[in-house]
Coordinates of C-alpha atoms in Angstrom, one line a residue:
M1 CA 175.6 167.3 78.5
P2 CA 172.8 164.9 77.9
S3 CA 170.5 165.4 80.2
A4 CA 169.6 162.5 82.6
C5 CA 166.6 161.0 81.2
D6 CA 168.0 160.8 77.7
S7 CA 168.2 157.2 76.4
L8 CA 171.5 155.9 75.6
V9 CA 170.4 153.1 74.3
D10 CA 169.2 153.2 70.2
D11 CA 165.8 153.1 68.5
I12 CA 164.2 149.4 69.2
E13 CA 164.5 149.2 65.4
D14 CA 168.1 149.8 64.8
M15 CA 169.1 146.5 67.3
V16 CA 167.8 144.4 64.7
T17 CA 170.6 143.6 62.3
S18 CA 170.7 141.6 59.5
Y19 CA 172.1 138.6 61.1
D20 CA 169.7 137.8 63.8
P21 CA 166.5 135.2 62.5
T22 CA 163.4 136.5 61.3
P23 CA 160.3 135.4 63.3
H24 CA 159.9 132.6 60.5
E25 CA 163.2 131.1 61.6
R26 CA 162.4 130.9 65.3
Q27 CA 159.5 129.6 65.1
F28 CA 160.9 126.9 62.9
A29 CA 164.0 126.6 65.3
R30 CA 161.2 125.3 67.8
R31 CA 160.2 122.6 66.6
S32 CA 163.6 120.6 67.0
I33 CA 163.6 121.6 70.7
V34 CA 163.0 118.2 72.9
P35 CA 161.8 119.0 76.0
R36 CA 163.1 117.2 79.1
A37 CA 160.2 114.9 81.3
R38 CA 159.5 115.6 84.4
K39 CA 160.5 112.8 86.6
H40 CA 157.5 111.8 88.7
K41 CA 156.9 109.6 91.6
Q42 CA 155.2 106.4 90.5
E43 CA 152.3 105.7 92.3
P44 CA 151.7 101.9 93.7
A45 CA 150.2 99.6 91.2
G46 CA 145.9 99.6 92.2
E47 CA 146.1 102.6 94.9
E48 CA 142.8 104.8 95.1
L49 CA 142.7 108.1 94.7
L50 CA 142.6 110.3 97.8
T51 CA 140.3 113.5 97.7
D52 CA 139.5 116.2 100.8
S53 CA 136.0 115.6 99.9
V54 CA 133.1 112.9 99.6
I55 CA 131.0 111.8 96.6
P56 CA 127.8 111.2 97.9
G57 CA 125.6 108.3 96.2
T58 CA 129.1 106.4 95.9
Q59 CA 128.8 104.6 99.2
K60 CA 127.1 101.4 100.5
I61 CA 124.5 101.2 102.7
W62 CA 123.0 98.3 105.3
V63 CA 119.3 98.5 106.0
R64 CA 118.6 97.0 109.2
T65 CA 114.6 96.8 110.6
W66 CA 112.9 95.8 113.3
G67 CA 109.5 95.5 113.9
C68 CA 106.2 95.3 112.3
S69 CA 105.6 95.2 108.5
H70 CA 104.7 98.7 108.7
N71 CA 108.1 99.6 109.7
S72 CA 109.4 96.6 106.8
S73 CA 107.3 98.1 104.4
D74 CA 109.3 101.7 104.7
G75 CA 112.7 99.9 105.4
E76 CA 111.8 98.8 101.6
Y77 CA 111.0 102.1 100.5
M78 CA 114.7 103.9 102.1
A79 CA 116.0 101.2 100.4
G80 CA 115.0 101.6 97.2
Q81 CA 115.3 105.1 97.0
L82 CA 119.0 104.9 97.8
A83 CA 119.6 102.7 95.4
A84 CA 118.0 104.2 92.6
S85 CA 120.0 107.4 93.7
G86 CA 123.1 105.4 93.3
Y87 CA 124.2 103.7 96.8
K88 CA 125.0 100.4 96.4
I89 CA 122.7 98.2 99.3
T90 CA 124.5 95.3 101.1
E91 CA 123.6 92.3 103.0
N92 CA 126.9 92.4 104.5
P93 CA 126.9 95.5 107.9
S94 CA 131.4 95.0 107.8
D95 CA 131.4 96.0 104.0
A96 CA 129.1 98.9 104.3
D97 CA 129.6 102.6 105.0
L98 CA 126.7 103.6 106.8
W99 CA 123.9 101.8 108.8
L100 CA 120.4 102.5 108.0
L101 CA 118.7 101.3 111.5
N102 CA 114.8 101.1 111.4
S103 CA 113.8 100.7 114.5
C104 CA 110.7 99.4 117.0
T105 CA 109.4 101.2 120.0
V106 CA 106.7 98.4 120.8
K107 CA 108.8 96.2 123.6
N108 CA 112.2 97.2 125.3
P109 CA 114.1 94.4 123.7
A110 CA 113.7 95.4 120.4
E111 CA 115.2 99.0 121.4
D112 CA 117.7 97.6 123.3
H113 CA 118.6 96.3 119.8
F114 CA 118.6 99.6 118.5
R115 CA 120.9 100.7 121.0
N116 CA 123.5 98.0 120.8
S117 CA 123.5 98.5 116.9
I118 CA 124.2 102.3 117.2
K119 CA 127.3 101.4 119.8
K120 CA 128.6 98.8 117.5
A121 CA 128.2 101.0 114.5
Q122 CA 130.1 103.5 115.9
E123 CA 133.2 101.1 117.3
Q124 CA 133.6 100.2 114.0
N125 CA 133.4 103.9 113.1
K126 CA 130.5 103.3 110.7
K127 CA 128.4 106.4 109.4
V128 CA 124.9 105.9 111.0
V129 CA 121.7 106.9 110.5
L130 CA 118.3 106.4 112.5
A131 CA 114.7 105.7 111.4
G132 CA 111.2 104.3 112.4
C133 CA 109.6 104.7 116.1
V134 CA 111.9 105.1 118.5
P135 CA 113.7 108.3 117.5
Q136 CA 110.7 109.8 116.3
A137 CA 108.8 109.2 119.3
Q138 CA 112.1 110.4 121.7
P139 CA 114.1 112.2 119.5
R140 CA 116.3 113.9 122.6
M141 CA 117.5 110.5 124.2
D142 CA 121.2 111.0 125.3
Y143 CA 122.0 108.0 122.6
L144 CA 120.0 109.3 119.6
K145 CA 122.6 112.7 120.3
D146 CA 124.2 114.0 117.5
L147 CA 122.9 111.4 114.9
S148 CA 121.1 112.0 111.9
I149 CA 117.0 111.1 112.2
I150 CA 114.8 110.3 109.0
G151 CA 110.9 110.5 110.7
V152 CA 108.3 108.1 109.5
Q153 CA 106.3 110.4 107.5
Q154 CA 109.8 111.9 105.8
I155 CA 111.2 108.4 104.2
D156 CA 110.7 110.2 100.9
R157 CA 113.7 112.3 102.0
V158 CA 116.4 109.7 103.0
V159 CA 118.2 110.1 100.5
E160 CA 119.0 114.0 101.5
V161 CA 119.3 112.8 104.7
V162 CA 122.2 109.6 103.8
D163 CA 124.1 112.2 101.6
E164 CA 124.9 114.6 104.6
A165 CA 125.9 111.8 106.7
V166 CA 128.0 110.6 104.9
K167 CA 129.8 114.0 104.4
G168 CA 129.8 113.8 108.6
H169 CA 127.0 115.9 109.0
S170 CA 123.9 115.6 111.5
V171 CA 120.5 116.1 109.8
R172 CA 117.1 115.7 111.5
L173 CA 113.5 115.4 109.4
L174 CA 111.7 114.5 111.9
G175 CA 107.7 116.3 110.4
Q176 CA 104.8 115.4 109.4
K177 CA 102.6 115.2 106.3
K178 CA 100.1 117.2 105.6
E179 CA 98.1 118.8 102.6
K180 CA 95.8 122.2 103.2
G181 CA 96.7 121.7 106.7
K182 CA 95.1 117.8 107.1
R183 CA 97.7 115.5 107.8
L184 CA 98.8 112.3 104.5
G185 CA 98.8 108.6 105.6
G186 CA 102.8 110.0 104.9
A187 CA 105.4 109.5 101.9
R188 CA 104.4 108.8 98.2
L189 CA 103.2 104.5 97.2
D190 CA 104.8 105.5 94.2
L191 CA 108.2 105.5 95.6
P192 CA 111.3 103.2 93.8
K193 CA 111.1 100.4 96.4
I194 CA 113.6 97.1 97.0
R195 CA 110.8 94.0 98.4
K196 CA 112.7 91.8 100.8
N197 CA 110.6 89.1 98.8
P198 CA 110.1 89.8 95.1
L199 CA 106.9 88.0 95.6
I200 CA 105.0 90.2 98.2
E201 CA 104.4 93.2 98.1
I202 CA 103.4 95.0 101.8
I203 CA 101.4 97.8 101.5
S204 CA 100.6 100.4 104.3
I205 CA 96.9 101.3 104.1
N206 CA 97.0 103.9 106.6
T207 CA 99.3 105.3 109.6
G208 CA 98.6 105.8 112.8
C209 CA 95.4 104.7 114.5
L210 CA 92.4 106.1 117.0
N211 CA 93.4 104.6 120.1
A212 CA 95.2 105.9 123.2
C213 CA 96.5 102.7 124.4
T214 CA 98.0 103.3 127.8
Y215 CA 101.0 100.6 127.2
C216 CA 101.4 101.9 123.3
K217 CA 104.7 104.0 123.0
T218 CA 104.6 103.6 119.0
K219 CA 101.4 106.3 119.3
H220 CA 103.6 108.6 120.0
A221 CA 105.9 108.0 117.0
R222 CA 102.7 107.6 114.2
G223 CA 100.5 109.6 115.9
D224 CA 96.5 109.7 114.9
L225 CA 94.9 107.8 111.7
A226 CA 95.5 109.5 108.3
S227 CA 94.6 106.9 105.2
Y228 CA 96.0 106.9 102.3
P229 CA 93.1 107.5 99.2
I230 CA 91.4 104.2 97.9
E231 CA 92.4 105.2 94.1
E232 CA 96.0 105.6 95.2
L233 CA 96.0 102.1 96.8
V234 CA 94.4 100.6 93.5
E235 CA 97.1 102.1 91.7
R236 CA 100.0 100.7 93.9
T237 CA 98.3 97.3 93.7
R238 CA 98.2 97.4 90.2
Q239 CA 101.9 98.3 89.9
S240 CA 102.6 95.6 92.3
F241 CA 100.8 93.0 90.1
Q242 CA 102.5 94.1 86.8
E243 CA 105.9 93.4 88.6
G244 CA 105.6 90.0 88.8
V245 CA 104.0 90.0 92.8
C246 CA 101.9 87.3 93.5
E247 CA 100.6 88.1 97.3
I248 CA 99.8 91.7 98.8
W249 CA 99.8 92.3 102.5
L250 CA 97.9 95.3 103.8
T251 CA 99.2 96.6 106.7
S252 CA 99.1 99.3 109.4
E253 CA 98.4 99.9 112.9
D254 CA 95.2 99.3 112.7
T255 CA 93.5 98.5 109.3
G256 CA 90.0 98.0 110.8
A257 CA 90.2 102.2 111.7
Y258 CA 90.6 102.4 107.4
G259 CA 89.5 105.5 106.3
R260 CA 87.3 107.1 109.0
D261 CA 89.1 110.0 107.9
I262 CA 88.5 110.9 104.5
G263 CA 85.1 109.4 104.6
T264 CA 85.5 105.5 103.7
D265 CA 86.0 102.4 104.7
L266 CA 88.0 99.3 105.3
P267 CA 85.3 97.2 103.3
S268 CA 84.7 99.4 100.7
L269 CA 88.4 99.6 99.9
L270 CA 89.4 95.8 100.1
W271 CA 86.3 95.3 97.1
E272 CA 88.3 97.8 94.8
L273 CA 91.3 95.9 95.7
V274 CA 90.2 92.3 94.8
K275 CA 89.2 93.4 91.2
E276 CA 93.1 94.0 91.2
I277 CA 94.2 90.3 91.8
P278 CA 95.0 88.1 89.5
E279 CA 93.8 84.4 89.4
G280 CA 95.3 82.7 91.8
A281 CA 97.4 85.6 93.8
M282 CA 96.2 86.7 97.1
L283 CA 95.6 89.4 99.4
R284 CA 96.2 89.1 103.1
L285 CA 94.3 91.7 105.3
G286 CA 97.0 93.3 108.3
M287 CA 96.0 93.7 112.4
T288 CA 92.6 95.6 113.5
N289 CA 91.1 96.5 116.9
P290 CA 87.6 95.1 117.5
P291 CA 86.1 98.0 118.1
Y292 CA 86.3 98.8 114.5
I293 CA 86.2 94.9 113.2
L294 CA 83.1 95.0 114.5
E295 CA 81.0 97.8 112.6
H296 CA 81.4 95.5 109.3
L297 CA 81.2 92.0 110.7
E298 CA 78.8 91.1 107.3
E299 CA 81.0 92.7 105.1
M300 CA 83.9 91.4 105.9
A301 CA 82.8 87.6 106.4
K302 CA 82.0 88.6 102.4
I303 CA 85.5 89.7 101.9
L304 CA 87.5 86.9 103.6
N305 CA 85.2 83.8 102.2
H306 CA 86.3 85.6 98.2
P307 CA 88.6 82.7 96.4
R308 CA 91.7 85.7 96.4
V309 CA 91.7 86.9 99.7
Y310 CA 93.4 84.8 102.8
A311 CA 90.6 83.8 105.2
F312 CA 92.9 85.5 107.7
L313 CA 92.4 88.0 110.1
H314 CA 94.3 89.5 112.8
V315 CA 92.4 90.5 116.0
P316 CA 94.8 91.9 119.3
V317 CA 92.4 90.7 122.5
Q318 CA 95.5 92.1 125.1
S319 CA 93.5 90.7 127.8
A320 CA 90.1 88.5 128.7
S321 CA 89.8 90.4 131.7
D322 CA 87.2 94.2 131.5
S323 CA 89.0 95.3 134.4
V324 CA 92.3 95.3 133.0
L325 CA 91.1 96.4 129.6
M326 CA 90.0 99.2 131.2
D327 CA 93.0 100.4 132.4
M328 CA 94.9 99.8 129.0
K329 CA 91.9 102.1 127.5
R330 CA 91.4 99.1 125.2
E331 CA 87.9 101.0 124.3
Y332 CA 85.9 97.1 123.6
C333 CA 84.9 94.5 126.2
C334 CA 85.8 90.8 126.0
A335 CA 81.8 90.4 125.1
D336 CA 83.2 92.4 121.9
F337 CA 85.3 90.1 121.2
R338 CA 84.2 87.1 121.4
Q339 CA 81.1 88.7 119.1
V340 CA 83.7 89.0 116.3
M341 CA 85.7 85.3 116.9
D342 CA 82.3 83.8 116.7
F343 CA 80.6 85.5 114.1
L344 CA 83.7 85.3 111.8
K345 CA 84.1 81.7 112.7
E346 CA 80.4 80.3 111.8
K347 CA 80.6 83.1 108.5
V348 CA 84.0 82.1 107.2
P349 CA 84.3 78.6 108.1
G350 CA 87.9 77.3 108.9
I351 CA 89.2 80.8 109.3
T352 CA 92.3 81.6 111.0
I353 CA 92.2 84.5 113.7
A354 CA 95.7 85.0 115.2
T355 CA 95.6 87.0 118.6
D356 CA 98.0 88.7 121.1
I357 CA 97.9 89.1 124.7
I358 CA 100.1 90.8 127.8
C359 CA 100.6 89.1 130.5
G360 CA 101.4 91.4 133.8
F361 CA 99.8 94.6 132.9
P362 CA 99.4 96.5 135.9
G363 CA 97.1 95.7 138.3
E364 CA 96.5 92.2 136.6
T365 CA 95.0 89.7 139.6
D366 CA 95.1 86.4 139.3
E367 CA 91.8 86.2 138.7
D368 CA 92.0 88.9 135.9
F369 CA 94.5 86.5 134.7
E370 CA 92.6 82.8 134.6
Q371 CA 90.2 84.7 133.0
T372 CA 92.7 84.8 129.7
M373 CA 93.6 81.4 130.3
E374 CA 90.1 80.4 129.8
L375 CA 89.7 82.2 126.6
V376 CA 92.8 80.3 125.1
R377 CA 91.2 77.4 126.4
Q378 CA 88.2 78.1 124.7
Y379 CA 89.6 79.2 121.1
C380 CA 92.9 77.1 120.7
F381 CA 94.1 80.1 118.8
P382 CA 96.6 78.4 116.4
S383 CA 98.6 81.8 116.1
L384 CA 99.2 83.7 119.6
F385 CA 101.3 86.1 119.9
I386 CA 102.7 86.1 123.9
N387 CA 104.5 89.4 125.1
Q388 CA 105.9 89.7 128.9
F389 CA 104.4 93.3 130.1
Y390 CA 107.2 96.0 129.5
P391 CA 106.6 99.8 131.2
R392 CA 107.6 102.2 127.8
P393 CA 109.1 105.3 128.8
G394 CA 106.6 108.0 128.6
T395 CA 103.4 105.9 128.8
P396 CA 100.6 105.9 131.2
A397 CA 101.3 102.3 132.1
A398 CA 104.8 102.9 133.2
K399 CA 103.4 104.6 135.8
M400 CA 101.9 102.7 137.0
E401 CA 102.3 100.3 140.1
Q402 CA 104.1 97.2 138.6
I403 CA 104.0 93.9 139.0
P404 CA 106.8 92.3 140.4
A405 CA 108.8 90.5 137.6
H406 CA 108.9 86.9 139.0
V407 CA 104.8 87.3 138.7
K408 CA 105.0 88.2 134.7
K409 CA 107.6 85.7 134.1
Q410 CA 105.6 82.8 135.6
R411 CA 102.1 84.1 134.0
T412 CA 104.1 84.2 130.6
K413 CA 105.3 80.6 131.3
D414 CA 102.0 79.3 132.1
L415 CA 100.1 80.6 129.2
S416 CA 103.3 79.7 126.4
A417 CA 102.7 76.1 128.5
L418 CA 99.0 76.1 127.7
F419 CA 99.5 77.5 123.7
H420 CA 102.0 74.9 123.3
S421 CA 99.7 71.8 124.7
Y422 CA 97.4 71.7 121.5
N423 CA 98.2 71.4 117.8
P424 CA 95.9 72.9 115.9
Y425 CA 96.7 70.9 112.3
D426 CA 96.4 67.1 113.2
H427 CA 93.1 67.0 111.9
K428 CA 94.2 68.1 108.5
I429 CA 96.4 65.1 108.2
G430 CA 95.1 63.4 104.8
E431 CA 93.6 66.9 103.4
R432 CA 94.3 67.5 99.9
Q433 CA 94.9 71.6 99.6
H434 CA 96.1 74.4 96.8
V435 CA 98.8 76.1 98.3
L436 CA 100.6 79.4 97.1
V437 CA 104.4 78.7 97.6
T438 CA 106.3 82.7 98.2
E439 CA 109.3 82.1 100.2
E440 CA 112.0 79.8 101.8
S441 CA 112.2 77.9 105.1
F442 CA 114.7 79.7 107.6
D443 CA 116.9 76.4 107.7
S444 CA 116.6 77.1 103.6
Q445 CA 115.9 72.6 103.3
Y446 CA 112.5 73.8 102.5
Y447 CA 109.7 76.0 100.4
V448 CA 107.4 78.0 102.4
A449 CA 103.3 78.3 101.0
H450 CA 100.3 79.2 102.6
N451 CA 96.8 77.5 102.4
K452 CA 93.3 79.7 102.0
F453 CA 93.4 80.3 105.8
Y454 CA 96.8 81.5 106.4
E455 CA 98.3 78.3 107.5
Q456 CA 101.6 77.5 106.8
V457 CA 102.5 74.5 104.8
L458 CA 106.0 73.5 103.7
V459 CA 106.6 71.6 100.1
P460 CA 109.7 70.4 98.7
K461 CA 112.2 73.3 97.1
K462 CA 111.9 72.9 93.5
P463 CA 112.7 76.0 91.8
E464 CA 109.9 75.6 89.3
F465 CA 107.0 75.4 92.9
K466 CA 108.5 79.0 93.9
G467 CA 106.0 81.7 92.9
K468 CA 103.1 79.4 91.9
M469 CA 99.7 78.0 93.0
I470 CA 100.1 74.2 93.4
E471 CA 98.1 71.2 94.7
V472 CA 99.5 69.0 97.9
N473 CA 98.4 66.5 100.0
I474 CA 99.5 67.4 103.8
Y475 CA 100.9 64.0 105.4
E476 CA 102.4 65.5 108.2
A477 CA 102.0 68.8 111.2
G478 CA 103.5 70.4 113.9
K479 CA 102.6 72.9 116.1
H480 CA 103.4 75.7 113.7
Y481 CA 103.0 73.9 110.2
M482 CA 102.4 71.2 108.1
K483 CA 103.8 69.5 105.1
G484 CA 102.5 69.0 102.0
R485 CA 103.3 66.2 99.3
P486 CA 102.7 68.0 95.6
V487 CA 100.2 66.0 94.1
E488 CA 101.4 63.9 90.6
D489 CA 100.4 64.8 87.4
A490 CA 98.3 68.3 89.5
Q491 CA 98.4 71.4 87.5
V492 CA 101.2 74.1 88.6
F493 CA 99.6 77.3 88.0
T494 CA 101.2 80.4 87.8
P495 CA 99.1 83.8 89.5
S496 CA 101.6 86.4 88.5
I497 CA 101.2 88.0 85.3
A498 CA 104.3 88.9 84.7
Q499 CA 108.2 88.3 85.6
P500 CA 108.8 88.9 89.0
L501 CA 111.5 91.3 89.5
Q502 CA 115.2 89.9 90.6
K503 CA 116.2 89.6 94.5
G504 CA 117.3 93.4 95.2
Q505 CA 116.0 94.7 92.1
V506 CA 114.3 98.2 92.6
S507 CA 111.0 98.6 91.9
G508 CA 109.0 101.6 90.5
L509 CA 111.5 102.7 88.1
P510 CA 110.5 103.8 85.0
Q511 CA 110.9 100.5 82.4
E512 CA 113.6 102.2 80.1
L513 CA 115.8 103.1 83.1
K514 CA 116.2 99.9 85.6
T515 CA 119.6 100.8 86.8
V516 CA 122.3 103.7 86.4
R517 CA 125.5 103.3 87.9
A518 CA 128.2 106.5 87.5
S519 CA 131.8 106.4 88.1
V520 CA 133.9 109.0 88.2
A521 CA 138.0 108.6 87.9
S522 CA 140.4 112.0 87.9
S523 CA 142.9 113.4 89.5
A524 CA 141.3 116.0 90.6
L525 CA 137.8 115.9 92.5
V526 CA 135.0 116.8 90.6
G527 CA 131.4 117.1 91.7
W528 CA 128.7 116.1 89.6
S529 CA 125.9 114.6 91.2
W530 CA 122.7 112.8 90.0
R531 CA 119.8 112.0 92.0
F532 CA 116.3 110.0 91.4
D533 CA 114.1 112.9 92.3
G534 CA 110.6 110.0 91.3
D535 CA 110.1 112.0 87.8
G536 CA 113.4 111.2 86.6
L537 CA 117.0 111.3 86.7
K538 CA 118.2 115.0 87.0
L539 CA 121.8 116.8 87.1
L540 CA 121.6 118.2 90.3
S541 CA 124.9 120.1 90.6
F542 CA 127.8 120.1 88.7
G543 CA 131.6 121.2 89.5
L544 CA 134.9 122.1 87.3
A545 CA 138.2 121.1 88.0
L546 CA 141.7 121.5 86.5
A547 CA 142.1 117.6 85.5
A548 CA 141.0 115.2 83.5
I549 CA 137.4 113.4 83.9
I550 CA 136.5 110.4 82.8
M551 CA 132.8 109.5 83.7
I552 CA 130.9 106.3 82.6
F553 CA 127.4 105.6 82.6
V554 CA 126.0 102.3 82.3
I555 CA 122.6 102.0 81.3
E556 CA 120.8 98.9 81.5
L557 CA 117.6 99.2 79.7
H558 CA 114.3 96.7 80.0

């Protein structure tokens, strides 16, 4: 009897008979098999690929900046880095996937605009990244909760923050730049940048200040003085002119204090910079407080008389009352300001000196305010920035006894009326002036030019004038401008040593690689990540998927 484990099946080789197909015949038979196609559901034409992930660097970004020229420069740097990293910078907020809001903390209205923009972005389901002085100074404000923030000294890392924000993450970078324990002026000056005006380069020469004004909130954000080395500023100036710029603006919270932290001073910087300015191009100085310019009046007068430097200076007085200046902790008296005014007006004939005045500072009496009115009557400032006092949260002035709102408003109104009672340019009608044309007027009817004294001159809107030094006859004057008629047969001089960049073009990229765009089409997500890190284009990360990949790179050589 066979055992249970005995096989009832013949040996395998016995199962193959002479009638069975050979291996060769089986392979040949497969070639005649026609597979039946599986029917796929047709997708509507033009439908975008849906994935469960976000690819950073493919979104549209809207950049909005409030405030000073220092803030404007920061905004240009952030836009440039984002564009160099693949993001598309748009001027239409509705089209944008993310809003980058670059704030100003000087006045309450500026912060109100900033807060309202955040709310509007959230209502439209836009991603938001915040920058500038407001979140830097008070990052724990309720309306900033759970939002990404890029600090004023961290703008070189804006791509990292935006990358995370588009993926729905909240990131905050608020630290200070330091080297060997010493605070630096900020991010590198050679970063990619998109100039709002391709003809004008704004260079921050230092950040922060040495003062502790009782009304100022900016100090909370920008901190103490930190200056860039002269050689870095010279190199940035040289690079700007090589990209077709014809006007340089120097900016900071206090240009007069430049260099005190690194063993140099403003005149030393300026003498180096003027060596780099091409003929016909111009340099404009930013705001300086009276205490620091007092030490360099002789040298500053020589620099302001230089043919390639605007004879223009912005020196805020804030009040003509010494008691008010003391409460503000401005560290000068009105006599110091008058000394600056009188000396420069004598040594730099025709100089334009702009100033700022705060109306209704706590403790300001009627007598104090009258002293300020008298100062304006005496000097008839052609450019006067009048500010009604707003107590900024967290400042000493906010804790002082406030002047009634109606009194502040009336003083602001009275000073404004005085300012508008005189016309500073009437005596210039009939003059012949050389002007540098750099901008377009708000109503788009004229080009805007400036003469040696940085006075605004409107000229005919002819394309051949843009970015040129031309000669005009002044035939009309208003409160804030003159109108000039080009002199017939006069030479039109081109100060730019290179062709200016196109509007929206990224500055600071290697010449051989001006733009790089990447697009990915795939039926499954494929994670290639390219980034411009300041030294070149690098592949940072890479992932595999089961579907086909199409990657298209368009490289526009310079």
